[in-house]
Short mmCIF file of C-alpha atoms in Angstrom, two decimals:
data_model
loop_
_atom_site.label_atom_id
_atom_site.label_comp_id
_atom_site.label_asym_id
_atom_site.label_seq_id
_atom_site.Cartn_x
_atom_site.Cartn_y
_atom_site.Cartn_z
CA UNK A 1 88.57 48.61 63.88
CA UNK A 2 86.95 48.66 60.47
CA UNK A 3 88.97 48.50 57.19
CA UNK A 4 86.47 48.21 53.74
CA UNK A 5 87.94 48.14 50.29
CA UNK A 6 86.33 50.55 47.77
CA UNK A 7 86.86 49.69 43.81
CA UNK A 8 86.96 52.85 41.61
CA UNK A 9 87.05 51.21 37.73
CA UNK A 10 89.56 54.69 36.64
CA UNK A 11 91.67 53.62 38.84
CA UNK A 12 91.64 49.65 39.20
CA UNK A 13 95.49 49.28 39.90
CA UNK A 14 94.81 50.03 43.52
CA UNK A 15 92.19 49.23 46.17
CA UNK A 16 91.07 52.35 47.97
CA UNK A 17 90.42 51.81 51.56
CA UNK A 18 88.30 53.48 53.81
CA UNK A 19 89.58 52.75 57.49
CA UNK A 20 88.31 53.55 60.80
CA UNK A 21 91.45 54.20 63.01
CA UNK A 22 89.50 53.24 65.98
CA UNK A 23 91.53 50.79 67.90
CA UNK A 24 94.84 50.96 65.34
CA UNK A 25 97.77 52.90 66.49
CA UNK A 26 101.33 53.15 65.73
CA UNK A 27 102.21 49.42 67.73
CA UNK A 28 99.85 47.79 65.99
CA UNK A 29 99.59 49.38 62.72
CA UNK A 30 101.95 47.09 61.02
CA UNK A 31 100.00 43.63 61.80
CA UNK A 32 96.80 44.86 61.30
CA UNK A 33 97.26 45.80 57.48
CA UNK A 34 99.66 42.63 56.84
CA UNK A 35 97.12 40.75 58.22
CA UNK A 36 94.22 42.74 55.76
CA UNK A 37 96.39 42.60 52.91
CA UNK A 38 97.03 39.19 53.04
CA UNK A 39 95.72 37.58 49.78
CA UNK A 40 95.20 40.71 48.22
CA UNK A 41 96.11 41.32 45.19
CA UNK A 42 96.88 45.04 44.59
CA UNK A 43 98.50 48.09 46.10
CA UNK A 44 96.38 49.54 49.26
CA UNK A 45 95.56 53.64 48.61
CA UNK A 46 94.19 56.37 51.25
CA UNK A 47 94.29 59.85 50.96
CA UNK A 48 94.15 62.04 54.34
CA UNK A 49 94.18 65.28 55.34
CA UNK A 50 97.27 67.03 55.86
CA UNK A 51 96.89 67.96 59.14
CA UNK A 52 95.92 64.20 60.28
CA UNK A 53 98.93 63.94 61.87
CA UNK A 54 97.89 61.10 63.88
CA UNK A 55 96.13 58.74 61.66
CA UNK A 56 99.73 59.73 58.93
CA UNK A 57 102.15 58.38 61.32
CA UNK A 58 99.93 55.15 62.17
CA UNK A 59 100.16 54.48 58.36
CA UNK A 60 103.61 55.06 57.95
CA UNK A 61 104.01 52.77 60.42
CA UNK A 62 101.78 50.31 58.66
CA UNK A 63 104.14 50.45 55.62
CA UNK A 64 102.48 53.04 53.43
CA UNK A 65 104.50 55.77 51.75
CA UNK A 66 103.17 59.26 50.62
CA UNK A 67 103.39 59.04 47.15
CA UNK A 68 101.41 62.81 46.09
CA UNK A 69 100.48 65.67 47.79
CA UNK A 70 97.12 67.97 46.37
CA UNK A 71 96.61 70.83 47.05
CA UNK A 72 93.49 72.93 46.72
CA UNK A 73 93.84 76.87 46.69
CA UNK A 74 91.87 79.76 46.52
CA UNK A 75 93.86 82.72 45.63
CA UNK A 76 93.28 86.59 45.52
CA UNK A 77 95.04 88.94 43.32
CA UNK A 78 96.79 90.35 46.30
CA UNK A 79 98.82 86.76 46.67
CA UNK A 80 99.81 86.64 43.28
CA UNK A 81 103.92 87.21 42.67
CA UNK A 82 103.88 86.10 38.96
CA UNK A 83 104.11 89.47 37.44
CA UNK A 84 102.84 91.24 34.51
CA UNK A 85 102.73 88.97 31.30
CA UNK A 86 103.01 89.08 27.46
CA UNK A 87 100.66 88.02 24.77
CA UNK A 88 97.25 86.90 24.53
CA UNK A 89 95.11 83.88 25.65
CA UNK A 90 92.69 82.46 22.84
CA UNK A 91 90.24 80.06 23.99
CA UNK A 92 88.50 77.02 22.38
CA UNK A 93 84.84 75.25 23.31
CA UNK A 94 83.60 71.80 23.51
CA UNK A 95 83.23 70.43 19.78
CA UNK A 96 86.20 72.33 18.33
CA UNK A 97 89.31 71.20 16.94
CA UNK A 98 91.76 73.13 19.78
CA UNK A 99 89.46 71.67 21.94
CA UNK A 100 89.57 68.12 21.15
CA UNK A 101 93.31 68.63 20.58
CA UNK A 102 94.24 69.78 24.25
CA UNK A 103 91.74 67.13 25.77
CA UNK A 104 93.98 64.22 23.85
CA UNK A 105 96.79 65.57 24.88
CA UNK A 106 95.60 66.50 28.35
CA UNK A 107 94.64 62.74 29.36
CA UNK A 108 98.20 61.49 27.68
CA UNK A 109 99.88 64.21 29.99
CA UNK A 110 97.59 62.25 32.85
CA UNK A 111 98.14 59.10 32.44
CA UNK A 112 101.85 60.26 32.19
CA UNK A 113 101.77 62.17 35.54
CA UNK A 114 99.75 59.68 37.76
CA UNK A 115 101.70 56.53 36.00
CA UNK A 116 103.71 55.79 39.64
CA UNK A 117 100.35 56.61 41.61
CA UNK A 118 97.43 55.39 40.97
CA UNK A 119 97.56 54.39 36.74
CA UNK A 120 94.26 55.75 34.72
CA UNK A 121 92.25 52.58 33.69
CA UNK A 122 89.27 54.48 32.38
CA UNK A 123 88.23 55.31 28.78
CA UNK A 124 89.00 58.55 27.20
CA UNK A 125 85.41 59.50 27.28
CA UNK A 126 85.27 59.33 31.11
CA UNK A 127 88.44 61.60 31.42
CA UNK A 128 86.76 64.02 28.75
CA UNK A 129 83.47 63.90 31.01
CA UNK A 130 85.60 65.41 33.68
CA UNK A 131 86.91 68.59 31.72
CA UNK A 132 85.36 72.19 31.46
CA UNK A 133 84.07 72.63 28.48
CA UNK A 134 86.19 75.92 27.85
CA UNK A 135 90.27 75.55 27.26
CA UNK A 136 92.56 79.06 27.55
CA UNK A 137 95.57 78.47 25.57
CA UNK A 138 98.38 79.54 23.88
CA UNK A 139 99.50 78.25 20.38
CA UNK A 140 98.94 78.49 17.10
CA UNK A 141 95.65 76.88 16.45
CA UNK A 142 96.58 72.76 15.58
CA UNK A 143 99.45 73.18 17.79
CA UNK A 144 98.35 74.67 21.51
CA UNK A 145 101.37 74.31 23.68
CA UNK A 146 99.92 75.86 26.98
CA UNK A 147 96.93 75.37 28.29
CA UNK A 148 94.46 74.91 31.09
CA UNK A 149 90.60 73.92 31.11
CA UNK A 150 88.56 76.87 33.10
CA UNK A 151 84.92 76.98 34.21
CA UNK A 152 84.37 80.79 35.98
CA UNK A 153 86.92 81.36 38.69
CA UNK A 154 88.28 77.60 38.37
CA UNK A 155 91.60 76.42 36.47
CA UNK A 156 90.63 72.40 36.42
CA UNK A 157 93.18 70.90 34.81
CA UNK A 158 96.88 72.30 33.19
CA UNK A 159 99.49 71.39 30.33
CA UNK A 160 102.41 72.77 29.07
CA UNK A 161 105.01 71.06 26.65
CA UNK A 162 107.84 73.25 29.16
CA UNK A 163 107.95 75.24 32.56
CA UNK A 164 108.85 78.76 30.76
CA UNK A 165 106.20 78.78 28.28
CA UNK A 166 103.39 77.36 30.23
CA UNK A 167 104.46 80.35 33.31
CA UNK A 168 104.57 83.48 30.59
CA UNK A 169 100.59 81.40 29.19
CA UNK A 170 99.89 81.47 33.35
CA UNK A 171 100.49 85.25 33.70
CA UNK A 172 98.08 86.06 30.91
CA UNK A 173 95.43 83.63 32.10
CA UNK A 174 95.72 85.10 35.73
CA UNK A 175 95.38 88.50 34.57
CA UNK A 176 92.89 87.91 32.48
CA UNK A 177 90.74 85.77 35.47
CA UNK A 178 91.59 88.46 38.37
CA UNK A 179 89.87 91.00 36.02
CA UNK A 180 86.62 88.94 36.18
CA UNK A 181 87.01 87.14 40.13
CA UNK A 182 88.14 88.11 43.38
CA UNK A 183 89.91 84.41 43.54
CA UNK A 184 91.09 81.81 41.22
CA UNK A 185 90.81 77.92 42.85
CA UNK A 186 92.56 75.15 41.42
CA UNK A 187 94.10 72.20 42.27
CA UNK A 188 97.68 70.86 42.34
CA UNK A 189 98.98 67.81 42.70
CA UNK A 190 102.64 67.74 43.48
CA UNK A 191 103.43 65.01 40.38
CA UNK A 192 102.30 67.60 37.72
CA UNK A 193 105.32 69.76 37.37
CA UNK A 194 102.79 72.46 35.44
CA UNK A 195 100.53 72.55 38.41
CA UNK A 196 103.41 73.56 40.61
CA UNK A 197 104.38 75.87 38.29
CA UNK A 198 100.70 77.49 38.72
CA UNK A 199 101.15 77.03 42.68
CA UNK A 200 104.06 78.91 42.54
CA UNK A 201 103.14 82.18 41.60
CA UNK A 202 101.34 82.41 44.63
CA UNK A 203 101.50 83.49 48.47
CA UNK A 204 100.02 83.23 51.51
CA UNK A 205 96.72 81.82 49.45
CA UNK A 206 94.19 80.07 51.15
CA UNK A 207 94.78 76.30 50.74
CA UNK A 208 94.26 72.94 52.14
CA UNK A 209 96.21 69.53 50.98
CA UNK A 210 95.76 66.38 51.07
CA UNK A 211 98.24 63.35 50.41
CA UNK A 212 97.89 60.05 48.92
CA UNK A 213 99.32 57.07 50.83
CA UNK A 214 99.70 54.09 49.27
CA UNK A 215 101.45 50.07 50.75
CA UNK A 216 102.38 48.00 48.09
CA UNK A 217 102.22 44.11 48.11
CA UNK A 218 105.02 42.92 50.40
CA UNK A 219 106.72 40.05 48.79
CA UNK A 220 107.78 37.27 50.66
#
């Protein structure tokens, strides 16, 4: 069995492992990782597949707990239930001042979401490295209230300030995208209450998921 610790600086709360299953199974699962985690410091963090159904239940036995599930779609129009919706998206580019408003309040709505998970410990410039550089939105302009970053066929990242105005922004944007695409991929991660929202105007899309799992420090 092989067990290494990977450091990511964003996210220094936890240590991310990457384990080799090879000779741990659900009897021993528990006293291997005590005996790994012993001395350490932080919360352990994995994130599997799914459909590993074997290597889940050896870490639940281990102590871990599943705390968020992402999932990665690809849509076509054909899944979408959302209906028809109202208004019009406006967008805003890297080195605007939309722009730079929804990426501040993007990374506080990230920090805010992933708080119980695994906390952001980066700068705001790395987060902002990770955006599109192209935000659909609704809003008057110094106050967007929906919005999501897009690059092509891609919705990266998603905010809205409540579920029923960020849905009737969704409708538009989807429109708008199945006009241009045959399929609209994003991600959702099952903490993000707008991301859902986005999920759920779907069926039978294409989609995989995978879940964090994560063993806190047992105190003795």
């Amino acid at each position: 069995m092989d067990i290494k610790i990977k450091i990511n600086p964003r996210h220094s709360a936890n240590y991310y492992l990457d384990v080799n299953f090879e000779g741990i199974n659900i009897e021993n699962a528990k006293e291997v990782f005590e005996k790994f985690a012993k001395g350490l410091d932080k919360p352990l963090q994995i994130m599997l597949s799914s459909r590993e159904k074997e290597r889940i239940a050896i870490l639940k036995a281990a102590g871990f707990v599943c705390k968020r599930k992402c999932y990665e779609v690809e849509a076509q129009e054909q899944d979408y239930i959302g209906g028809k919706g109202e208004g019009k998206v406006q967008y805003s580019h890297a080195g605007e001042v939309v722009y730079e408003q929804c990426r501040e309040r993007m990374l506080n709505r990230y920090i805010l979401t992933h708080k119980d998970i695994n906390p952001w410990s980066g700068s705001e410039e790395e987060f902002w490295a990770e955006l599109t550089e192209c935000v659909a939105y609704f809003g008057m302009c110094g106050n967007p209230t929906s919005f999501a970053f897009v690059e092509d066929e891609e919705i990266a990242y998603v905010y809205g300030e409540n579920v029923q105005e960020f849905r009737a922004f969704a409708k538009v944007l989807i429109a708008e995208m199945f006009g241009k695409y045959d399929s609209i991929t994003f991600e959702a991660d099952d903490c993000d209450d707008m991301a859902m929202e986005l999920k759920s105007l779907f069926i039978n899309q294409e989609e995989e998921s995978f879940d964090t799992y994560i063993r806190h420090k047992v105190e003795l």
